[in-house]
mmCIF file of C-alpha atoms in Angstrom:
data_model
loop_
_atom_site.group_PDB
_atom_site.id
_atom_site.type_symbol
_atom_site.label_atom_id
_atom_site.label_comp_id
_atom_site.label_asym_id
_atom_site.label_seq_id
_atom_site.Cartn_x
_atom_site.Cartn_y
_atom_site.Cartn_z
ATOM 1 C CA MET A 4 -22.391 4.285 -13.131
ATOM 2 C CA PRO A 5 -18.904 2.866 -12.379
ATOM 3 C CA VAL A 6 -16.673 4.097 -9.575
ATOM 4 C CA TYR A 7 -13.866 6.411 -10.659
ATOM 5 C CA HIS A 8 -10.359 5.059 -10.285
ATOM 6 C CA SER A 9 -7.120 7.003 -10.103
ATOM 7 C CA GLN A 10 -5.329 7.695 -13.407
ATOM 8 C CA GLN A 11 -1.985 7.897 -11.550
ATOM 9 C CA GLN A 12 -1.202 4.140 -11.909
ATOM 10 C CA GLU A 13 2.448 4.606 -12.697
ATOM 11 C CA GLU A 14 4.747 1.652 -13.091
ATOM 12 C CA GLY A 15 7.767 3.297 -11.518
ATOM 13 C CA ALA A 16 5.968 4.999 -8.611
ATOM 14 C CA ARG A 17 7.274 4.284 -5.127
ATOM 15 C CA VAL A 18 4.882 2.167 -3.015
ATOM 16 C CA VAL A 19 4.611 2.549 0.726
ATOM 17 C CA CYS A 20 2.173 0.406 2.707
ATOM 18 C CA GLY A 21 0.440 -0.445 -0.595
ATOM 19 C CA CYS A 22 -0.133 3.241 -1.441
ATOM 20 C CA ALA A 23 1.588 4.950 -4.379
ATOM 21 C CA ILE A 24 3.717 8.040 -3.763
ATOM 22 C CA VAL A 25 2.777 9.984 -6.869
ATOM 23 C CA PRO A 26 3.728 13.508 -7.930
ATOM 24 C CA VAL A 27 1.680 16.333 -6.407
ATOM 25 C CA LYS A 28 1.333 20.025 -7.199
ATOM 26 C CA THR A 29 2.103 21.453 -3.776
ATOM 27 C CA THR A 30 4.057 24.034 -1.819
ATOM 28 C CA VAL A 31 3.816 21.891 1.335
ATOM 29 C CA ARG A 32 7.024 20.255 2.286
ATOM 30 C CA GLY A 33 7.053 16.461 2.207
ATOM 31 C CA PRO A 34 8.204 13.336 0.356
ATOM 32 C CA ALA A 35 5.898 13.700 -2.623
ATOM 33 C CA PRO A 36 7.721 14.394 -5.939
ATOM 34 C CA PRO A 37 6.736 17.758 -7.504
ATOM 35 C CA ALA A 38 4.301 17.815 -10.428
ATOM 36 C CA SER A 39 3.922 20.409 -13.180
ATOM 37 C CA SER A 40 1.077 22.914 -12.805
ATOM 38 C CA ASP A 41 -0.857 21.520 -15.854
ATOM 39 C CA PHE A 42 -0.785 17.966 -14.427
ATOM 40 C CA GLU A 43 -3.955 16.528 -12.703
ATOM 41 C CA ASP A 44 -2.580 15.021 -9.518
ATOM 42 C CA VAL A 45 -4.213 12.662 -7.056
ATOM 43 C CA VAL A 46 -5.520 15.598 -4.994
ATOM 44 C CA ASP A 47 -7.353 16.993 -8.050
ATOM 45 C CA GLU A 48 -8.722 13.564 -8.780
ATOM 46 C CA THR A 49 -10.003 13.195 -5.221
ATOM 47 C CA ILE A 50 -11.814 16.502 -5.292
ATOM 48 C CA ASN A 51 -13.180 16.015 -8.840
ATOM 49 C CA TYR A 52 -14.386 12.429 -8.265
ATOM 50 C CA PHE A 53 -15.491 12.857 -4.647
ATOM 51 C CA ARG A 54 -19.175 13.532 -5.222
ATOM 52 C CA ALA A 55 -19.483 10.545 -7.533
ATOM 53 C CA ASN A 56 -17.298 8.123 -5.560
ATOM 54 C CA VAL A 57 -18.846 8.888 -2.163
ATOM 55 C CA MET A 58 -22.108 7.260 -3.373
ATOM 56 C CA PHE A 59 -20.517 3.817 -3.564
ATOM 57 C CA ARG A 60 -20.259 1.256 -0.804
ATOM 58 C CA ASN A 61 -17.661 -0.887 -2.616
ATOM 59 C CA PHE A 62 -14.470 0.168 -4.278
ATOM 60 C CA GLU A 63 -12.353 -2.294 -6.237
ATOM 61 C CA ILE A 64 -8.675 -1.527 -5.810
ATOM 62 C CA LYS A 65 -6.940 -1.618 -9.190
ATOM 63 C CA GLY A 66 -3.558 -0.305 -8.132
ATOM 64 C CA ALA A 67 -1.529 1.414 -5.453
ATOM 65 C CA ALA A 68 -2.823 4.866 -6.480
ATOM 66 C CA ASP A 69 -6.397 3.707 -5.816
ATOM 67 C CA ARG A 70 -5.476 3.148 -2.183
ATOM 68 C CA THR A 71 -4.236 6.717 -2.011
ATOM 69 C CA LEU A 72 -7.475 7.882 -3.608
ATOM 70 C CA VAL A 73 -9.593 5.903 -1.123
ATOM 71 C CA TYR A 74 -7.810 7.429 1.883
ATOM 72 C CA LEU A 75 -8.067 10.912 0.462
ATOM 73 C CA THR A 76 -11.771 10.459 -0.276
ATOM 74 C CA LEU A 77 -12.343 9.474 3.370
ATOM 75 C CA TYR A 78 -10.336 12.521 4.465
ATOM 76 C CA THR A 79 -12.420 14.764 2.180
ATOM 77 C CA ALA A 80 -15.611 13.431 3.835
ATOM 78 C CA LYS A 81 -14.112 14.230 7.256
ATOM 79 C CA CYS A 82 -13.168 17.776 6.066
ATOM 80 C CA LEU A 83 -16.718 18.400 4.805
ATOM 81 C CA SER A 84 -18.220 17.274 8.100
ATOM 82 C CA VAL A 85 -15.911 19.734 9.962
ATOM 83 C CA LEU A 86 -16.645 22.544 7.461
ATOM 84 C CA ALA A 87 -20.407 22.053 7.816
ATOM 85 C CA THR A 88 -20.113 23.537 11.353
ATOM 86 C CA CYS A 89 -17.972 26.545 10.233
ATOM 87 C CA PRO A 90 -20.032 29.514 9.061
ATOM 88 C CA SER A 91 -17.050 31.649 7.978
ATOM 89 C CA LYS A 92 -14.212 30.886 5.637
ATOM 90 C CA ALA A 93 -11.666 32.083 8.201
ATOM 91 C CA ASP A 94 -13.009 29.656 10.842
ATOM 92 C CA GLY A 95 -13.133 26.823 8.272
ATOM 93 C CA SER A 96 -9.593 27.521 7.181
ATOM 94 C CA ARG A 97 -8.297 27.436 10.755
ATOM 95 C CA LYS A 98 -10.054 24.100 11.521
ATOM 96 C CA ILE A 99 -9.009 22.472 8.213
ATOM 97 C CA PHE A 100 -5.351 23.535 8.750
ATOM 98 C CA SER A 101 -5.332 22.086 12.286
ATOM 99 C CA LEU A 102 -6.936 18.872 10.960
ATOM 100 C CA GLY A 103 -4.378 18.635 8.178
ATOM 101 C CA VAL A 104 -1.280 18.953 10.369
ATOM 102 C CA GLU A 105 -2.412 16.209 12.732
ATOM 103 C CA THR A 106 -0.318 13.169 12.375
ATOM 104 C CA PRO A 107 -2.398 10.532 10.610
ATOM 105 C CA VAL A 108 -2.797 7.047 12.052
ATOM 106 C CA ALA A 109 -0.542 4.671 10.086
ATOM 107 C CA PRO A 110 -1.540 1.261 8.756
ATOM 108 C CA GLY A 111 -0.992 -1.359 11.434
ATOM 109 C CA GLU A 112 -1.832 0.955 14.320
ATOM 110 C CA GLY A 113 -4.901 0.059 16.365
ATOM 111 C CA SER A 114 -7.373 2.697 15.219
ATOM 112 C CA PHE A 115 -6.552 2.661 11.504
ATOM 113 C CA PRO A 116 -9.909 2.534 9.677
ATOM 114 C CA LEU A 117 -8.730 0.904 6.413
ATOM 115 C CA SER A 118 -7.062 -2.220 7.745
ATOM 116 C CA GLY A 119 -8.572 -4.458 5.079
ATOM 117 C CA PHE A 120 -7.623 -2.149 2.167
ATOM 118 C CA ILE A 121 -4.151 -0.883 3.067
ATOM 119 C CA PRO A 122 -1.447 -3.333 4.184
ATOM 120 C CA ASN A 123 0.415 -2.797 7.436
ATOM 121 C CA ALA A 124 3.834 -1.105 7.484
ATOM 122 C CA SER A 125 6.726 -3.559 7.477
ATOM 123 C CA SER A 126 9.027 -1.263 9.417
ATOM 124 C CA ARG A 127 8.989 1.903 11.493
ATOM 125 C CA GLU A 128 10.667 3.829 8.631
ATOM 126 C CA GLU A 129 7.918 2.797 6.205
ATOM 127 C CA ALA A 130 5.220 3.904 8.710
ATOM 128 C CA ASP A 131 6.991 7.236 9.172
ATOM 129 C CA LEU A 132 7.257 7.792 5.387
ATOM 130 C CA TRP A 133 3.542 6.955 4.990
ATOM 131 C CA LYS A 134 2.648 9.393 7.762
ATOM 132 C CA SER A 135 4.698 12.256 6.296
ATOM 133 C CA TYR A 136 3.361 11.659 2.769
ATOM 134 C CA PHE A 137 -0.270 11.614 3.894
ATOM 135 C CA ARG A 138 0.250 14.638 6.141
ATOM 136 C CA GLN A 139 1.486 16.495 3.085
ATOM 137 C CA LEU A 140 -1.482 15.371 1.036
ATOM 138 C CA ARG A 141 -3.957 16.196 3.768
ATOM 139 C CA GLU A 142 -2.629 19.759 4.032
ATOM 140 C CA GLU A 143 -2.763 20.219 0.273
ATOM 141 C CA LEU A 144 -6.246 18.693 -0.051
ATOM 142 C CA GLY A 145 -7.556 20.946 2.691
ATOM 143 C CA SER A 146 -6.285 24.120 1.090
ATOM 144 C CA ARG A 147 -7.740 23.185 -2.336
ATOM 145 C CA LEU A 148 -11.018 22.031 -0.850
ATOM 146 C CA LEU A 149 -11.620 25.355 0.873
ATOM 147 C CA THR A 150 -11.763 27.155 -2.556
ATOM 148 C CA ARG A 151 -14.537 24.770 -3.642
ATOM 149 C CA VAL A 152 -16.590 24.580 -0.440
ATOM 150 C CA TYR A 153 -16.757 28.393 0.126
ATOM 151 C CA ASN A 154 -18.271 30.705 -2.462
ATOM 152 C CA ALA A 155 -16.535 33.972 -3.456
ATOM 153 C CA ASP A 156 -18.585 35.916 -0.893
ATOM 154 C CA GLY A 157 -17.479 33.600 1.939
ATOM 155 C CA THR A 158 -20.659 31.576 2.304
ATOM 156 C CA LEU A 159 -20.807 27.812 2.239
ATOM 157 C CA ASN A 160 -21.526 26.106 -1.088
ATOM 158 C CA LYS A 161 -24.682 24.061 -0.434
ATOM 159 C CA TRP A 162 -23.883 21.597 -3.293
ATOM 160 C CA TRP A 163 -20.710 20.529 -1.523
ATOM 161 C CA LEU A 164 -22.150 20.510 1.939
ATOM 162 C CA SER A 165 -24.931 18.180 0.886
ATOM 163 C CA PHE A 166 -22.284 15.477 0.819
ATOM 164 C CA SER A 167 -21.038 16.181 4.375
ATOM 165 C CA LYS A 168 -23.185 13.461 5.942
ATOM 166 C CA ARG A 169 -22.367 10.753 3.361
ATOM 167 C CA LYS A 170 -19.964 7.909 4.325
ATOM 168 C CA PHE A 171 -17.751 6.468 1.659
ATOM 169 C CA MET A 172 -17.747 2.631 1.897
ATOM 170 C CA ASN A 173 -19.518 3.049 5.259
ATOM 171 C CA LYS A 174 -16.162 4.070 6.837
ATOM 172 C CA SER A 175 -14.812 7.294 8.356
ATOM 173 C CA LEU A 176 -11.442 8.512 9.516
#
């Protein structure tokens, strides 16, 4: 079974630190261009492909949008590990929101986990743009993930939580 790559490989997409800034369906403020509601954005791809992609130790980068997908897949794994400790949806929502608004570590900073996959920022402005874009994506991903991880009655979905201990490419954020 092959790894799933992003379908967002646009020619005109802006690239920051090797990651594509692609349109996103979101109400969260940030630098991402808006997408129409019937469009499958990179956040949808991350959630839909997560359970298949997390099984792989290697991921061949085929474009800038794949780097965005890799980072968001690692963030999804981190969210699932946090949600595994939250028995209620309200508690999980609070923890995921606080995790999403944290400023992410930018490429080139000491503790960035994807140094070999994502190139370092060439300037402070590029690093700030990368941080704001991925903060926006993290918030949006967290809010969409909550609807999948918790059942309608507020209990945890065991099929999603079974992936909370998996490491994608043996890395973690």
